[in-house]
Amino acid sequence: MGKLSPEAEKIMIERFGKDTIIALATVENEIPYVRYVNAYYENGAFYIITYALSNKMKHIENDSAIAIAGE
């Protein structure tokens, strides 16, 4: 993903720059898995607090293609 415009970056910070719930989608064996996670956006990245050995982390390790959605 390329750099966001200043306007888009402002919107991302306003909407996601604090503790928020987003939907995180991962894939394993061509099957999508979606779950809600606690996250926040900072400096062009989303940070998610999760257990390092969780299934979502295993999915990301095996296939880094993910999707997110917020309200």
N, CA, C and O atoms as CSV, one atom per row, in Angstrom:
chain,resi,resn,atom,element,x,y,z
A,1,MET,N,N,0.832,-1.162,0.000
A,1,MET,CA,C,0.000,0.000,0.000
A,1,MET,C,C,0.885,1.237,0.000
A,1,MET,O,O,1.888,1.291,0.711
A,2,GLY,N,N,0.507,2.235,-0.804
A,2,GLY,CA,C,1.275,3.465,-0.889
A,2,GLY,C,C,0.983,4.401,0.271
A,2,GLY,O,O,0.137,4.131,1.124
A,3,LYS,N,N,1.698,5.490,0.275
A,3,LYS,CA,C,1.519,6.503,1.312
A,3,LYS,C,C,0.158,7.175,1.159
A,3,LYS,O,O,-0.287,7.449,0.045
A,4,LEU,N,N,-0.490,7.434,2.277
A,4,LEU,CA,C,-1.794,8.073,2.268
A,4,LEU,C,C,-1.642,9.582,2.067
A,4,LEU,O,O,-0.635,10.177,2.450
A,5,SER,N,N,-2.648,10.173,1.470
A,5,SER,CA,C,-2.666,11.635,1.355
A,5,SER,C,C,-2.828,12.221,2.757
A,5,SER,O,O,-3.284,11.526,3.664
A,6,PRO,N,N,-2.462,13.480,2.944
A,6,PRO,CA,C,-2.636,14.088,4.276
A,6,PRO,C,C,-4.093,14.041,4.757
A,6,PRO,O,O,-4.347,13.856,5.947
A,7,GLU,N,N,-5.041,14.208,3.838
A,7,GLU,CA,C,-6.451,14.162,4.213
A,7,GLU,C,C,-6.852,12.758,4.681
A,7,GLU,O,O,-7.543,12.604,5.688
A,8,ALA,N,N,-6.408,11.740,3.937
A,8,ALA,CA,C,-6.722,10.360,4.306
A,8,ALA,C,C,-6.060,9.988,5.629
A,8,ALA,O,O,-6.670,9.315,6.460
A,9,GLU,N,N,-4.829,10.416,5.824
A,9,GLU,CA,C,-4.116,10.130,7.081
A,9,GLU,C,C,-4.859,10.754,8.255
A,9,GLU,O,O,-4.980,10.134,9.312
A,10,LYS,N,N,-5.358,11.979,8.080
A,10,LYS,CA,C,-6.116,12.648,9.137
A,10,LYS,C,C,-7.367,11.853,9.491
A,10,LYS,O,O,-7.680,11.677,10.669
A,11,ILE,N,N,-8.082,11.375,8.481
A,11,ILE,CA,C,-9.285,10.568,8.718
A,11,ILE,C,C,-8.932,9.273,9.452
A,11,ILE,O,O,-9.628,8.880,10.388
A,12,MET,N,N,-7.857,8.614,9.031
A,12,MET,CA,C,-7.440,7.360,9.685
A,12,MET,C,C,-7.125,7.611,11.160
A,12,MET,O,O,-7.514,6.820,12.019
A,13,ILE,N,N,-6.433,8.690,11.453
A,13,ILE,CA,C,-6.088,9.002,12.843
A,13,ILE,C,C,-7.336,9.334,13.648
A,13,ILE,O,O,-7.485,8.879,14.782
A,14,GLU,N,N,-8.232,10.125,13.067
A,14,GLU,CA,C,-9.468,10.473,13.783
A,14,GLU,C,C,-10.310,9.234,14.068
A,14,GLU,O,O,-10.868,9.095,15.157
A,15,ARG,N,N,-10.401,8.341,13.096
A,15,ARG,CA,C,-11.282,7.169,13.228
A,15,ARG,C,C,-10.638,6.031,14.012
A,15,ARG,O,O,-11.289,5.404,14.848
A,16,PHE,N,N,-9.366,5.763,13.745
A,16,PHE,CA,C,-8.726,4.572,14.307
A,16,PHE,C,C,-7.535,4.868,15.217
A,16,PHE,O,O,-6.896,3.934,15.700
A,17,GLY,N,N,-7.219,6.144,15.465
A,17,GLY,CA,C,-6.041,6.494,16.258
A,17,GLY,C,C,-6.236,6.363,17.751
A,17,GLY,O,O,-5.492,6.952,18.535
A,18,LYS,N,N,-7.219,5.605,18.141
A,18,LYS,CA,C,-7.482,5.337,19.563
A,18,LYS,C,C,-7.937,3.883,19.673
A,18,LYS,O,O,-8.157,3.213,18.664
A,19,ASP,N,N,-8.069,3.422,20.865
A,19,ASP,CA,C,-8.537,2.061,21.115
A,19,ASP,C,C,-9.890,1.850,20.422
A,19,ASP,O,O,-10.857,2.545,20.734
A,20,THR,N,N,-9.963,0.903,19.490
A,20,THR,CA,C,-11.190,0.668,18.734
A,20,THR,C,C,-11.319,-0.805,18.363
A,20,THR,O,O,-10.347,-1.557,18.435
A,21,ILE,N,N,-12.494,-1.203,17.975
A,21,ILE,CA,C,-12.744,-2.579,17.540
A,21,ILE,C,C,-12.824,-2.595,16.021
A,21,ILE,O,O,-13.554,-1.803,15.425
A,22,ILE,N,N,-12.063,-3.511,15.386
A,22,ILE,CA,C,-12.124,-3.701,13.946
A,22,ILE,C,C,-12.301,-5.186,13.662
A,22,ILE,O,O,-12.038,-6.029,14.519
A,23,ALA,N,N,-12.747,-5.494,12.459
A,23,ALA,CA,C,-12.819,-6.884,12.013
A,23,ALA,C,C,-11.520,-7.210,11.284
A,23,ALA,O,O,-11.089,-6.458,10.409
A,24,LEU,N,N,-10.906,-8.315,11.640
A,24,LEU,CA,C,-9.658,-8.777,11.026
A,24,LEU,C,C,-9.938,-10.087,10.319
A,24,LEU,O,O,-10.431,-11.035,10.931
A,25,ALA,N,N,-9.625,-10.146,9.019
A,25,ALA,CA,C,-9.832,-11.362,8.242
A,25,ALA,C,C,-8.491,-11.966,7.849
A,25,ALA,O,O,-7.605,-11.268,7.353
A,26,THR,N,N,-8.350,-13.258,8.072
A,26,THR,CA,C,-7.167,-14.007,7.657
A,26,THR,C,C,-7.644,-15.191,6.833
A,26,THR,O,O,-8.845,-15.440,6.722
A,27,VAL,N,N,-6.691,-15.921,6.255
A,27,VAL,CA,C,-7.034,-17.073,5.418
A,27,VAL,C,C,-6.164,-18.257,5.829
A,27,VAL,O,O,-4.973,-18.107,6.100
A,28,GLU,N,N,-6.783,-19.434,5.869
A,28,GLU,CA,C,-6.048,-20.677,6.071
A,28,GLU,C,C,-6.675,-21.728,5.168
A,28,GLU,O,O,-7.883,-21.960,5.221
A,29,ASN,N,N,-5.856,-22.361,4.342
A,29,ASN,CA,C,-6.330,-23.376,3.392
A,29,ASN,C,C,-7.490,-22.858,2.545
A,29,ASN,O,O,-8.476,-23.559,2.319
A,30,GLU,N,N,-7.350,-21.609,2.079
A,30,GLU,CA,C,-8.346,-20.951,1.228
A,30,GLU,C,C,-9.691,-20.711,1.919
A,30,GLU,O,O,-10.687,-20.434,1.250
A,31,ILE,N,N,-9.728,-20.814,3.243
A,31,ILE,CA,C,-10.941,-20.555,4.023
A,31,ILE,C,C,-10.727,-19.262,4.800
A,31,ILE,O,O,-9.758,-19.144,5.550
A,32,PRO,N,N,-11.637,-18.275,4.625
A,32,PRO,CA,C,-11.484,-17.022,5.370
A,32,PRO,C,C,-11.951,-17.162,6.814
A,32,PRO,O,O,-12.914,-17.872,7.104
A,33,TYR,N,N,-11.262,-16.485,7.701
A,33,TYR,CA,C,-11.628,-16.428,9.116
A,33,TYR,C,C,-11.694,-14.951,9.500
A,33,TYR,O,O,-10.737,-14.206,9.290
A,34,VAL,N,N,-12.818,-14.538,10.060
A,34,VAL,CA,C,-12.999,-13.141,10.460
A,34,VAL,C,C,-13.326,-13.102,11.936
A,34,VAL,O,O,-14.146,-13.875,12.432
A,35,ARG,N,N,-12.664,-12.180,12.631
A,35,ARG,CA,C,-12.952,-12.002,14.059
A,35,ARG,C,C,-12.742,-10.545,14.412
A,35,ARG,O,O,-11.995,-9.831,13.743
A,36,TYR,N,N,-13.407,-10.112,15.466
A,36,TYR,CA,C,-13.233,-8.755,15.961
A,36,TYR,C,C,-12.018,-8.714,16.874
A,36,TYR,O,O,-11.798,-9.611,17.688
A,37,VAL,N,N,-11.234,-7.648,16.720
A,37,VAL,CA,C,-10.043,-7.472,17.542
A,37,VAL,C,C,-9.960,-6.032,18.030
A,37,VAL,O,O,-10.530,-5.124,17.424
A,38,ASN,N,N,-9.256,-5.838,19.113
A,38,ASN,CA,C,-8.988,-4.523,19.667
A,38,ASN,C,C,-7.743,-3.986,18.965
A,38,ASN,O,O,-6.712,-4.659,18.943
A,39,ALA,N,N,-7.822,-2.782,18.392
A,39,ALA,CA,C,-6.699,-2.263,17.620
A,39,ALA,C,C,-6.636,-0.748,17.700
A,39,ALA,O,O,-7.562,-0.100,18.187
A,40,TYR,N,N,-5.523,-0.186,17.213
A,40,TYR,CA,C,-5.414,1.252,17.002
A,40,TYR,C,C,-4.450,1.495,15.852
A,40,TYR,O,O,-3.611,0.648,15.544
A,41,TYR,N,N,-4.572,2.648,15.224
A,41,TYR,CA,C,-3.768,3.030,14.061
A,41,TYR,C,C,-2.756,4.079,14.474
A,41,TYR,O,O,-3.095,5.036,15.170
A,42,GLU,N,N,-1.500,3.901,14.042
A,42,GLU,CA,C,-0.444,4.864,14.338
A,42,GLU,C,C,0.655,4.749,13.302
A,42,GLU,O,O,1.111,3.647,12.999
A,43,ASN,N,N,1.084,5.871,12.757
A,43,ASN,CA,C,2.202,5.921,11.804
A,43,ASN,C,C,2.062,4.939,10.642
A,43,ASN,O,O,3.025,4.272,10.264
A,44,GLY,N,N,0.846,4.855,10.075
A,44,GLY,CA,C,0.636,4.028,8.894
A,44,GLY,C,C,0.444,2.550,9.154
A,44,GLY,O,O,0.454,1.760,8.210
A,45,ALA,N,N,0.269,2.151,10.402
A,45,ALA,CA,C,0.108,0.734,10.728
A,45,ALA,C,C,-0.988,0.536,11.770
A,45,ALA,O,O,-1.244,1.415,12.593
A,46,PHE,N,N,-1.627,-0.620,11.724
A,46,PHE,CA,C,-2.584,-1.007,12.751
A,46,PHE,C,C,-1.871,-1.907,13.751
A,46,PHE,O,O,-1.139,-2.818,13.364
A,47,TYR,N,N,-2.086,-1.651,15.023
A,47,TYR,CA,C,-1.526,-2.460,16.098
A,47,TYR,C,C,-2.667,-3.208,16.770
A,47,TYR,O,O,-3.678,-2.619,17.152
A,48,ILE,N,N,-2.484,-4.520,16.906
A,48,ILE,CA,C,-3.512,-5.386,17.473
A,48,ILE,C,C,-2.901,-6.135,18.643
A,48,ILE,O,O,-1.820,-6.712,18.527
A,49,ILE,N,N,-3.593,-6.124,19.763
A,49,ILE,CA,C,-3.130,-6.860,20.932
A,49,ILE,C,C,-3.739,-8.246,20.876
A,49,ILE,O,O,-4.959,-8.406,20.848
A,50,THR,N,N,-2.865,-9.253,20.860
A,50,THR,CA,C,-3.332,-10.638,20.786
A,50,THR,C,C,-2.265,-11.565,21.345
A,50,THR,O,O,-1.116,-11.170,21.541
A,51,TYR,N,N,-2.657,-12.779,21.594
A,51,TYR,CA,C,-1.755,-13.824,22.068
A,51,TYR,C,C,-0.867,-14.272,20.904
A,51,TYR,O,O,-1.379,-14.571,19.825
A,52,ALA,N,N,0.429,-14.322,21.101
A,52,ALA,CA,C,1.372,-14.631,20.021
A,52,ALA,C,C,1.156,-16.001,19.386
A,52,ALA,O,O,1.514,-16.197,18.224
A,53,LEU,N,N,0.583,-16.946,20.114
A,53,LEU,CA,C,0.370,-18.291,19.575
A,53,LEU,C,C,-1.073,-18.521,19.141
A,53,LEU,O,O,-1.487,-19.663,18.947
A,54,SER,N,N,-1.844,-17.439,18.988
A,54,SER,CA,C,-3.242,-17.571,18.582
A,54,SER,C,C,-3.350,-18.041,17.134
A,54,SER,O,O,-2.392,-17.947,16.366
A,55,ASN,N,N,-4.520,-18.545,16.775
A,55,ASN,CA,C,-4.738,-18.984,15.394
A,55,ASN,C,C,-4.560,-17.842,14.409
A,55,ASN,O,O,-4.017,-18.048,13.324
A,56,LYS,N,N,-5.008,-16.637,14.764
A,56,LYS,CA,C,-4.854,-15.518,13.838
A,56,LYS,C,C,-3.381,-15.254,13.554
A,56,LYS,O,O,-3.027,-14.937,12.419
A,57,MET,N,N,-2.525,-15.377,14.545
A,57,MET,CA,C,-1.093,-15.172,14.328
A,57,MET,C,C,-0.500,-16.296,13.475
A,57,MET,O,O,0.374,-16.048,12.645
A,58,LYS,N,N,-0.966,-17.516,13.675
A,58,LYS,CA,C,-0.512,-18.632,12.840
A,58,LYS,C,C,-0.940,-18.412,11.394
A,58,LYS,O,O,-0.167,-18.674,10.473
A,59,HIS,N,N,-2.169,-17.932,11.187
A,59,HIS,CA,C,-2.646,-17.655,9.833
A,59,HIS,C,C,-1.768,-16.589,9.175
A,59,HIS,O,O,-1.346,-16.750,8.030
A,60,ILE,N,N,-1.495,-15.505,9.899
A,60,ILE,CA,C,-0.688,-14.411,9.354
A,60,ILE,C,C,0.731,-14.874,9.050
A,60,ILE,O,O,1.324,-14.455,8.056
A,61,GLU,N,N,1.270,-15.729,9.895
A,61,GLU,CA,C,2.613,-16.266,9.653
A,61,GLU,C,C,2.646,-17.064,8.353
A,61,GLU,O,O,3.613,-16.982,7.597
A,62,ASN,N,N,1.588,-17.837,8.093
A,62,ASN,CA,C,1.540,-18.682,6.896
A,62,ASN,C,C,1.115,-17.932,5.645
A,62,ASN,O,O,1.496,-18.320,4.540
A,63,ASP,N,N,0.336,-16.867,5.790
A,63,ASP,CA,C,-0.146,-16.077,4.654
A,63,ASP,C,C,-0.413,-14.663,5.150
A,63,ASP,O,O,-1.401,-14.419,5.843
A,64,SER,N,N,0.466,-13.735,4.798
A,64,SER,CA,C,0.366,-12.386,5.355
A,64,SER,C,C,-0.726,-11.528,4.707
A,64,SER,O,O,-0.894,-10.369,5.084
A,65,ALA,N,N,-1.465,-12.073,3.745
A,65,ALA,CA,C,-2.587,-11.331,3.162
A,65,ALA,C,C,-3.739,-11.308,4.157
A,65,ALA,O,O,-4.298,-12.348,4.507
A,66,ILE,N,N,-4.084,-10.108,4.606
A,66,ILE,CA,C,-5.181,-9.941,5.565
A,66,ILE,C,C,-6.073,-8.810,5.085
A,66,ILE,O,O,-5.717,-8.075,4.164
A,67,ALA,N,N,-7.218,-8.677,5.705
A,67,ALA,CA,C,-8.113,-7.561,5.445
A,67,ALA,C,C,-8.666,-7.080,6.775
A,67,ALA,O,O,-8.811,-7.852,7.722
A,68,ILE,N,N,-8.972,-5.783,6.827
A,68,ILE,CA,C,-9.587,-5.227,8.035
A,68,ILE,C,C,-10.794,-4.397,7.623
A,68,ILE,O,O,-10.882,-3.915,6.493
A,69,ALA,N,N,-11.716,-4.243,8.556
A,69,ALA,CA,C,-12.882,-3.389,8.338
A,69,ALA,C,C,-13.276,-2.768,9.668
A,69,ALA,O,O,-13.243,-3.416,10.714
A,70,GLY,N,N,-13.646,-1.506,9.601
A,70,GLY,CA,C,-14.131,-0.801,10.784
A,70,GLY,C,C,-15.544,-0.335,10.531
A,70,GLY,O,O,-16.025,-0.378,9.399
A,71,GLU,N,N,-16.206,0.107,11.570
A,71,GLU,CA,C,-17.575,0.603,11.420
A,71,GLU,C,C,-17.603,1.867,10.585
A,71,GLU,O,O,-18.673,2.429,10.352
